[in-house]
Coordinates of C-alpha atoms in Angstrom, one line a residue:
X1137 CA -47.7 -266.2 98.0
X1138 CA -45.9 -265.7 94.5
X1139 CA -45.7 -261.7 93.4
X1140 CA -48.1 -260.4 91.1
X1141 CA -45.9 -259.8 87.9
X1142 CA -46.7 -256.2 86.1
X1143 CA -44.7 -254.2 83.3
X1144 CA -44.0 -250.5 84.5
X1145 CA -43.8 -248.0 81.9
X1146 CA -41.0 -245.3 83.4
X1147 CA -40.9 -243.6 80.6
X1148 CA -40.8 -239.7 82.2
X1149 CA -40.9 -241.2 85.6
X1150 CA -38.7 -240.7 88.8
X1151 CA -36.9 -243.6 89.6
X1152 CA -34.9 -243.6 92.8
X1153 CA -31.3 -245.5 93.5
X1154 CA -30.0 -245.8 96.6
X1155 CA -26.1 -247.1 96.5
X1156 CA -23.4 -247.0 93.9
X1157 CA -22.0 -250.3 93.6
X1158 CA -22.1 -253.0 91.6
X1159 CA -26.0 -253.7 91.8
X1160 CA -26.9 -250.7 91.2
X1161 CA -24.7 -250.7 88.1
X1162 CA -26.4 -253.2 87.1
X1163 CA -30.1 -251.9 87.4
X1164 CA -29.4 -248.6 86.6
X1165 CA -28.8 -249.1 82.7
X1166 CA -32.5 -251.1 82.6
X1167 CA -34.1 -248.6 84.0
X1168 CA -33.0 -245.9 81.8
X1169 CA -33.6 -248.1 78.7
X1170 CA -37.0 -247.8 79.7
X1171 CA -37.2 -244.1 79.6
X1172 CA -37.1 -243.0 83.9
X1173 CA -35.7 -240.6 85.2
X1174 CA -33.1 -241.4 87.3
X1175 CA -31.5 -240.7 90.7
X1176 CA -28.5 -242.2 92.6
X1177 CA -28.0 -241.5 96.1
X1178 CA -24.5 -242.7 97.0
X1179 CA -21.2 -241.6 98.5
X1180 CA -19.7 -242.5 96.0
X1181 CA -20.3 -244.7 92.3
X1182 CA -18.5 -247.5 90.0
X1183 CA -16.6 -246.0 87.2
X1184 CA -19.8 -247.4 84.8
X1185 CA -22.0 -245.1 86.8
X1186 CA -19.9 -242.3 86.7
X1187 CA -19.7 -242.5 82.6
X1188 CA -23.8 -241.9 82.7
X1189 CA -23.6 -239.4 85.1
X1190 CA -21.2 -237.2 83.2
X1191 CA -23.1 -238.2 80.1
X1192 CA -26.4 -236.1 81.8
X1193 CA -28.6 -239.3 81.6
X1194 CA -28.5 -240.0 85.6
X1195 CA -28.8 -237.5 88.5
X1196 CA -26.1 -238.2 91.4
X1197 CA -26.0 -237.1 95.0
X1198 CA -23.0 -237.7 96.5
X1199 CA -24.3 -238.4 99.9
X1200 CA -25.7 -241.1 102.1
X1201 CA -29.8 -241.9 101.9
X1202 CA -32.0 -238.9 103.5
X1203 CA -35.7 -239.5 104.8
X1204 CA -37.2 -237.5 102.3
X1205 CA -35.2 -239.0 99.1
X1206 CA -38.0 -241.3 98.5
X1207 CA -40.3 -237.9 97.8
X1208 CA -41.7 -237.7 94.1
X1209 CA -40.4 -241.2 93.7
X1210 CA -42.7 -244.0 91.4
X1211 CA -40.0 -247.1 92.0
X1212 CA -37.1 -247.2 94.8
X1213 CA -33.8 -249.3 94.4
X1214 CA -32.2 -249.9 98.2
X1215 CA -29.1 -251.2 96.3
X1216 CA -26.5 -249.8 99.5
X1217 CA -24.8 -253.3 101.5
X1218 CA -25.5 -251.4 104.8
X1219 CA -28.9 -253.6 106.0
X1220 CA -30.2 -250.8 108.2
X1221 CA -30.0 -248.2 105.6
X1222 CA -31.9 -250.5 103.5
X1223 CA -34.5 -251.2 106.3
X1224 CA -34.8 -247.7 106.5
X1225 CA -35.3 -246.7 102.9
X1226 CA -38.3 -249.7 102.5
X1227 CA -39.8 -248.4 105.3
X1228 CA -39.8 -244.4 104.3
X1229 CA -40.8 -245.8 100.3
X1230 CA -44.0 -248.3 102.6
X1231 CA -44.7 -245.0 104.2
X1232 CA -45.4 -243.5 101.0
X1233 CA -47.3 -246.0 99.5
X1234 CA -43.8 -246.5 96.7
X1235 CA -42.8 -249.7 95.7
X1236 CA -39.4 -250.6 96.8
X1237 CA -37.0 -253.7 95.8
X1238 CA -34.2 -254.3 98.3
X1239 CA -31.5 -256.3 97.4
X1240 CA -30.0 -258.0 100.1
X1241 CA -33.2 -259.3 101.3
X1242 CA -35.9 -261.0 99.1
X1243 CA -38.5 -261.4 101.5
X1244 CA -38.7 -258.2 103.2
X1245 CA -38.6 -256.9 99.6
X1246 CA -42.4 -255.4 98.4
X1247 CA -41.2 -256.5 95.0
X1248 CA -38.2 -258.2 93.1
X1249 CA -36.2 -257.2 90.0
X1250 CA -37.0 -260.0 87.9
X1251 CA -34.3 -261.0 85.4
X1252 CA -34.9 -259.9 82.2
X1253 CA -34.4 -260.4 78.2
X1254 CA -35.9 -258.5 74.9
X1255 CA -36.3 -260.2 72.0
X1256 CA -37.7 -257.9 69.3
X1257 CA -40.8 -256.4 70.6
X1258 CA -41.1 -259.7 73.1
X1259 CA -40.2 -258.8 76.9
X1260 CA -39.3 -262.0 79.0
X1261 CA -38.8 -261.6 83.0
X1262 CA -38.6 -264.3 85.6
X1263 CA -38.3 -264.4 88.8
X1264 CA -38.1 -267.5 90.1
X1265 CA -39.5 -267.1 93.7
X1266 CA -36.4 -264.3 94.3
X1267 CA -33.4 -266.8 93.3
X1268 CA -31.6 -264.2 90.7
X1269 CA -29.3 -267.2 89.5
X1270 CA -32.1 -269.8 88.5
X1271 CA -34.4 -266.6 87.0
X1272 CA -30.6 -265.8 84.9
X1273 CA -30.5 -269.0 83.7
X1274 CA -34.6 -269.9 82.9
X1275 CA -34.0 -266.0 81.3
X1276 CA -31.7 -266.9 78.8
X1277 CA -32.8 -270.1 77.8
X1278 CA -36.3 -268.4 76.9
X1279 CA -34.5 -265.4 74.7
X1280 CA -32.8 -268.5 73.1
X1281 CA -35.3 -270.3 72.2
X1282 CA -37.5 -267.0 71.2
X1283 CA -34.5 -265.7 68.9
X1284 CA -34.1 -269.0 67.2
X1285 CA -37.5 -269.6 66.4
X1286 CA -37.8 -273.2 68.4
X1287 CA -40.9 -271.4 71.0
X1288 CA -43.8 -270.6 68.6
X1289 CA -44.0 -266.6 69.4
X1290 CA -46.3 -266.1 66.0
X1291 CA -47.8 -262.3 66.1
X1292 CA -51.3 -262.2 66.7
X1293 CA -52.4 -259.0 66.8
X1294 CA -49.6 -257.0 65.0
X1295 CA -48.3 -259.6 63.1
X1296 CA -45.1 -258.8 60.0
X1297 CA -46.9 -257.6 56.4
X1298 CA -44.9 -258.2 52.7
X1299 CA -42.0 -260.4 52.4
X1300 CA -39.2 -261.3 53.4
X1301 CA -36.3 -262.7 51.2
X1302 CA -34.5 -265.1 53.6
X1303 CA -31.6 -266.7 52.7
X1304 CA -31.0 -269.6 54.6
X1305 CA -27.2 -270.2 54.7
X1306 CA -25.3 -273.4 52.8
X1307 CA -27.5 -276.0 53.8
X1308 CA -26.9 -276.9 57.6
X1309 CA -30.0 -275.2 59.6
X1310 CA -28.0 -274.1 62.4
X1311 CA -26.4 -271.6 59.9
X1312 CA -29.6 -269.7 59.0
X1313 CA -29.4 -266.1 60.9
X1314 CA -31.2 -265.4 64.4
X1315 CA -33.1 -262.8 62.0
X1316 CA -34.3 -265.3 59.3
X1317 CA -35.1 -268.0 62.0
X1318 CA -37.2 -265.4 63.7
X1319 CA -39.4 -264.2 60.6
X1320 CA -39.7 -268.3 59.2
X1321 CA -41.4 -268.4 62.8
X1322 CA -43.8 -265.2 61.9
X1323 CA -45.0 -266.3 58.7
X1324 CA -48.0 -267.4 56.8
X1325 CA -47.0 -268.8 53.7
X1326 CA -43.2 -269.9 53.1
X1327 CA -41.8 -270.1 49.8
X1328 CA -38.8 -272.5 49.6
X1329 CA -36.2 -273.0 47.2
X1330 CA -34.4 -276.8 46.8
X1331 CA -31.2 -275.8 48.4
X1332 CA -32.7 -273.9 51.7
X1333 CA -32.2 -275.8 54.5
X1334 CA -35.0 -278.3 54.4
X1335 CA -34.6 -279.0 58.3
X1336 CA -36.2 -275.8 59.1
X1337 CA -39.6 -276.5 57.0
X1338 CA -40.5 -279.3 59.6
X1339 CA -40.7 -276.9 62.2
X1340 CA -43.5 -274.3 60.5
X1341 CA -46.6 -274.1 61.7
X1342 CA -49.5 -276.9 60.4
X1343 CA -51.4 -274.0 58.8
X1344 CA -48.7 -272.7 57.0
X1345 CA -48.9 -272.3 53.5
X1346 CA -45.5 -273.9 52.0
X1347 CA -45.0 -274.2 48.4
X1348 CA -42.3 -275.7 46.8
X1349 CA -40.6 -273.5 44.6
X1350 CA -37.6 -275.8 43.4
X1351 CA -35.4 -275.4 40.4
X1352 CA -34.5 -278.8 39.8
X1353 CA -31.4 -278.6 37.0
X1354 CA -32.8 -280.4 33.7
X1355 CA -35.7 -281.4 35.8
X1356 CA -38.8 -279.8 37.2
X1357 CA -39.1 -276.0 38.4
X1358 CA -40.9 -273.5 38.8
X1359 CA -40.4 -270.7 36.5
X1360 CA -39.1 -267.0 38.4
X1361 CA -42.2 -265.1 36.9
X1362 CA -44.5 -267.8 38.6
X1363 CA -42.4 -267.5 41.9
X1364 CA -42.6 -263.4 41.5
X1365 CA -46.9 -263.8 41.0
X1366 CA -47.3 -265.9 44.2
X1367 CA -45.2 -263.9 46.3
X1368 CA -47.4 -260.7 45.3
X1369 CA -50.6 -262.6 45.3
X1370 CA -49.7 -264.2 48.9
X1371 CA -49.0 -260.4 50.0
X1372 CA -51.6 -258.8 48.8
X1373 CA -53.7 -261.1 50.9
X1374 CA -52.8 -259.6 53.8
X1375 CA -50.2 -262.6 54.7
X1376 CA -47.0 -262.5 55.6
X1377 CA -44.4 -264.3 53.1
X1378 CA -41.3 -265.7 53.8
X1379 CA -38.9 -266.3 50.7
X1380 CA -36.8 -269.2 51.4
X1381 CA -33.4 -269.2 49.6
X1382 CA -30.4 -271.4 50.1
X1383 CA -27.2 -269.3 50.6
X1384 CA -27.7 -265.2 50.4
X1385 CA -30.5 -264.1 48.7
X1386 CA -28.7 -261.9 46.0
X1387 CA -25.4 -264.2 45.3
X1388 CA -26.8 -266.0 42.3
X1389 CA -30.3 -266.2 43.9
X1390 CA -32.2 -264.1 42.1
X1391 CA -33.6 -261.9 44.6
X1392 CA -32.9 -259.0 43.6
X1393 CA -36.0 -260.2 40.4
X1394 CA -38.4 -260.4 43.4
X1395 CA -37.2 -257.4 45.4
X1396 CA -38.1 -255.3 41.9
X1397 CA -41.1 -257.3 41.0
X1398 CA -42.8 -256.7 45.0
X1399 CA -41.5 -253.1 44.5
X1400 CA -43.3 -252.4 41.6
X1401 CA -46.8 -254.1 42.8
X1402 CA -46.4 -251.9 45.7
X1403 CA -45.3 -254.7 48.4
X1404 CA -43.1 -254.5 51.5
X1405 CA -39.6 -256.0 51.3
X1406 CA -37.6 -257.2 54.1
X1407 CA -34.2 -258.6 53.0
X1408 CA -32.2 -260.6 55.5
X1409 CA -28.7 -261.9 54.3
X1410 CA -27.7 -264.9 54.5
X1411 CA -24.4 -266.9 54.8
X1412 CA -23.5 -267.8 51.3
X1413 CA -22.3 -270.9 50.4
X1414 CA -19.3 -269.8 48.1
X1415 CA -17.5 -269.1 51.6
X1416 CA -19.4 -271.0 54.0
X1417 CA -18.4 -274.8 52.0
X1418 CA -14.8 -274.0 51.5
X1419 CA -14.7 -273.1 55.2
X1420 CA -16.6 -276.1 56.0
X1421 CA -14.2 -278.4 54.3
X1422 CA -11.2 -276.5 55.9
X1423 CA -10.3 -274.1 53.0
X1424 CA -9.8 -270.5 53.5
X1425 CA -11.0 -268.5 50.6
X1426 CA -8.0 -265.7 51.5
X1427 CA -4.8 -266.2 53.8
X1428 CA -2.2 -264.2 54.0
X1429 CA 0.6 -264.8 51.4
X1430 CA -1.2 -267.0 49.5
X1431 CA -4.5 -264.7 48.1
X1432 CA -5.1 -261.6 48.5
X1433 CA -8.4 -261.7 46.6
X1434 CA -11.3 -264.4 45.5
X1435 CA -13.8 -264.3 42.8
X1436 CA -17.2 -266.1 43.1
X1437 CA -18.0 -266.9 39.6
X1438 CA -21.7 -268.8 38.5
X1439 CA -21.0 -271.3 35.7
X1440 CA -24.4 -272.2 34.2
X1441 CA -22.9 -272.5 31.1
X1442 CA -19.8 -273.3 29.9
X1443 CA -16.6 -271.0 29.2
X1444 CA -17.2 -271.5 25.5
X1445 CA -21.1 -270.7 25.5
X1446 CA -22.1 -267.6 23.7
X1447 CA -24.0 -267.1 26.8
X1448 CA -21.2 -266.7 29.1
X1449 CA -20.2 -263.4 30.4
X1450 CA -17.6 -264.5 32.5
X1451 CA -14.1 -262.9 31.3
X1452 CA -11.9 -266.4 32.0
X1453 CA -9.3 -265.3 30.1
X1454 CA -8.6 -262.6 33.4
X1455 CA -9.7 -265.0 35.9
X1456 CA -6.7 -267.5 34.5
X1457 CA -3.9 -264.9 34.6
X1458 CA -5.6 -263.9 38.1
X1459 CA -3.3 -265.4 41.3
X1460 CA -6.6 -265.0 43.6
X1461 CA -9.0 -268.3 44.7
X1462 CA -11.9 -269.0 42.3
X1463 CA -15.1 -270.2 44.0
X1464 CA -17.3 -271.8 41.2
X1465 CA -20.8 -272.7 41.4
X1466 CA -22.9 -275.3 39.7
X1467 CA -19.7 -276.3 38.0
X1468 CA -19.6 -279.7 38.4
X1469 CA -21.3 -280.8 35.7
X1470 CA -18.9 -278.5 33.2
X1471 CA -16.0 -278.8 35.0
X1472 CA -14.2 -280.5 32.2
X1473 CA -14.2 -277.3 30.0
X1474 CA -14.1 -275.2 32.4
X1475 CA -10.4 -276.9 33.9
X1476 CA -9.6 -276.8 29.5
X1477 CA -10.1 -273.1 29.6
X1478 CA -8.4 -272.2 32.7
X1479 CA -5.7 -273.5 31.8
X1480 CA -5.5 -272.9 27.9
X1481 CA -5.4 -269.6 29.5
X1482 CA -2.4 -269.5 31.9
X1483 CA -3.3 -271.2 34.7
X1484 CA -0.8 -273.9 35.4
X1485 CA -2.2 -277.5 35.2
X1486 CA -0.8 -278.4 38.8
X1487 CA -3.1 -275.5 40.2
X1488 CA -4.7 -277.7 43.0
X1489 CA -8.3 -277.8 43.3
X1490 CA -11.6 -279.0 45.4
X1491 CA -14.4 -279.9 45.0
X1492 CA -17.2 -280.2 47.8
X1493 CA -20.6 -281.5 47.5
X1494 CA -23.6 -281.3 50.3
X1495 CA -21.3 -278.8 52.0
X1496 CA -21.9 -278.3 55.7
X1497 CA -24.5 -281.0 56.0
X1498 CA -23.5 -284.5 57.6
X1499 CA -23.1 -285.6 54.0
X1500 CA -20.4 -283.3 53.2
X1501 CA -17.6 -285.2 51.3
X1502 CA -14.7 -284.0 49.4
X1503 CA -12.5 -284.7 46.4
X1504 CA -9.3 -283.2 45.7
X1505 CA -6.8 -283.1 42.9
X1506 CA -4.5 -280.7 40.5
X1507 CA -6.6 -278.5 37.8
X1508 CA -5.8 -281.1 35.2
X1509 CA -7.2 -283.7 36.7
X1510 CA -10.1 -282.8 39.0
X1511 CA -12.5 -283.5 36.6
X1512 CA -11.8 -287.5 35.5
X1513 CA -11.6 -288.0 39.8
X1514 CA -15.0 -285.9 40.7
X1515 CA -16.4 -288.3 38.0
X1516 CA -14.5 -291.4 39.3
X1517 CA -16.0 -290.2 42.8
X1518 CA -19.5 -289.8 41.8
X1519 CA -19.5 -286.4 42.8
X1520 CA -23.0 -284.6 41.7
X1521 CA -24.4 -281.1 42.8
X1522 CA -24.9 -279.4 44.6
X1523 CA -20.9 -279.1 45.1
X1524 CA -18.7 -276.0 45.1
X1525 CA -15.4 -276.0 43.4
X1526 CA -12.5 -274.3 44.8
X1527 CA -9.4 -273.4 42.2
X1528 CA -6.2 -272.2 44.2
X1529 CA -3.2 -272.7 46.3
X1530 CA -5.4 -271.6 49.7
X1531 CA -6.1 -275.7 48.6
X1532 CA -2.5 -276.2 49.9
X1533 CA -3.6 -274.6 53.0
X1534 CA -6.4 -277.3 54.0
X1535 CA -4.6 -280.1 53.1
X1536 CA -1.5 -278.7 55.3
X1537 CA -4.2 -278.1 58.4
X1538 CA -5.5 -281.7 58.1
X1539 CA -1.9 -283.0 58.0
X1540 CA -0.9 -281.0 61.4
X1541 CA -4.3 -282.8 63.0
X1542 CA -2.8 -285.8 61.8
X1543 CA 0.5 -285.4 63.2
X1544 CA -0.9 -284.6 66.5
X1545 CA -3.2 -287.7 66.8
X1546 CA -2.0 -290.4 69.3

């Protein structure tokens, strides 16, 4: 007959081990995570043990198993690799009405050590009819699947409240944190931007509330203000929002507008970061943002308008003269000027450069060429956003790892 599976609370509660080796190393650091007290009955213990008995958190006799050890006792480990002592602890711990697990001997066991996994609040444990190395593996695939958000583990009855700015990496879904992927799974209504990973919207829920919060450039959006109201509205509803951002939430996202517009209406914010694109592309297409000897420093610059726009803030003048990489985003389409000023400014005109559109998705392509003429071949190339555009000699350091792979080819 299969055991009957129950979660002990220790917390406060006398928990005996009987052996010092490796298996009780293993079991003793669980059981203390769960608040018991502790004893180990041993001759002698691993060097891991030892650290927690010298730390005061674990009480050690150095001495074989007594009858009598099992007194006071709620749980008893028989952990030693002598059999008899083992047959002889279960029995003392039977005698006493104690549940005991033995370790070398699943079926004489009154109860197993299932293996276990925490994910959040969530407690997993399986036991797999006493095979440790099957429960292991099930184990781990479950906390998998629970911290990436592929098993539906919605909150029922103490479910998340507010929002949460997400940002969802550079596009690829697989980038997304364990965090965000966790919270997309809690919530009730999801508010996406156009350049969150998309992917992850197909897996929600079918009464999820999704609403499409795009910023389409010279096309159709939804203004910020309108995007702050719903967020508040959704919240004050008593659901739990999920604010879907492509990238990081606060690198040119805007999030820091809804962090101060829930703050002021009184609502919870959870911010989880995400992998921003200014890194993750150039990566992606093989381009190190810093390497030793080449940059020592790189500046992420938003160019919504152009260098020449009263609008701008950006100090290109500095960035030129600069020998660090520059990342620039939604550049593509003013690339032209911004190439002109860069190099009106001191930049030389053989500065190589890239430019990478749909980074880290399967329809990432690239385009590279010097400063002076990166423009006329992303244009030639039918290059359109969403692309990032890397200025810099680390360039030099892509191109010199994809000739190396080359070489090395049969």
């Amino acid at each position: 007959m299969g055991p009957y599976l129950l979660g002990l609370r220790l917390s406060g509660r006398r928990v005996l081990v009987v052996g010092g080796g490796r298996v009780a190393q293993r079991r003793v650091p669980a059981l203390l995570e769960a608040g018991a007290e502790v004893t180990v009955v041993s001759p002698s213990v691993t060097p891991a043990l030892d650290d927690l008995i010298a730390a005061g958190r674990v009480t050690w006799h150095a001495r074989p198993y007594e009858v009598g050890d099992c007194d006071g006792a709620w749980l008893v480990q028989a952990c030693t690799d002598d059999r008899s002592a083992n047959t002889a602890i279960a029995a003392e711990a039977e005698a006493k009405r104690v549940w005991c697990v033995r370790a070398d001997d699943k079926e004489a066991s009154a109860a197993w050590t299932p293996a276990t996994g925490r994910v959040d609040e969530i407690n997993v444990a399986v036991t797999a009819g006493g095979d440790p190395r099957r429960a292991a593996g099930i184990r781990d695939a479950v906390v998998e699947a629970l911290r990436d958000g592929t098993v539906d583990a919605r909150r029922n009855r103490t479910k998340p409240v507010g929002v949460a700015l997400v940002g969802g990496g550079p596009g690829d879904p697989g980038l997304i944190t364990v965090r965000g992927r966790q919270l997309l799974a809690q919530a009730d209504v999801v508010v996406a931007d156009r350049l969150a990973p998309r992917a992850l919207l197909d897996e929600l829920a079918p009464d999820v509330e999704l609403i499409d919060a795009a910023k389409v450039p010279y096309g159709r959006s939804l203004s910020q203000e309108t995007i702050n109201e719903l967020l508040v509205d959704r919240a004050r509803q008593g659901k739990f929002v999920v604010r879907l951002k492509g990238g990081d939430p606060f690198v040119f996202g805007r999030g820091g507008e809804e962090l101060i517009a829930c703050a002021r209406s009184g609502i919870p914010v959870l911010v989880v970061p995400g992998i921003t694109s200014a890194v993750a592309v150039p990566g992606a297409a093989g381009v190190p943002v810093t390497h030793r000897g080449v940059s020592q420093e790189f500046h992420v610059i938003s160019v919504h308008v152009a260098p020449d726009d009263p609008k701008s803030t950006v100090d290109w003048p500095a960035l030129a003269r600069s020998q660090g990489t520059l990342v620039l985003m939604m550049a593509v389409e003013r690339l032209a000027k911004v190439a002109e000023a860069l190099i009106r400014d001191g930049r030389p005109p053989e500065t190589p450069a890239m430019v990478v559109q749909d980074g880290t998705l399967p329809t990432q392509r690239a385009v590279t060429a010097s400063l002076s003429t990166v423009a006329d071949r992303v244009s030639a190339a039918g290059i359109r956003p969403p692309a990032i555009v890397i200025v810099g000699d680390v360039v030099r350091v892509g191109q010199e790892v994809e000739m190396v792979r080359a070489e090395r080819l049969p």
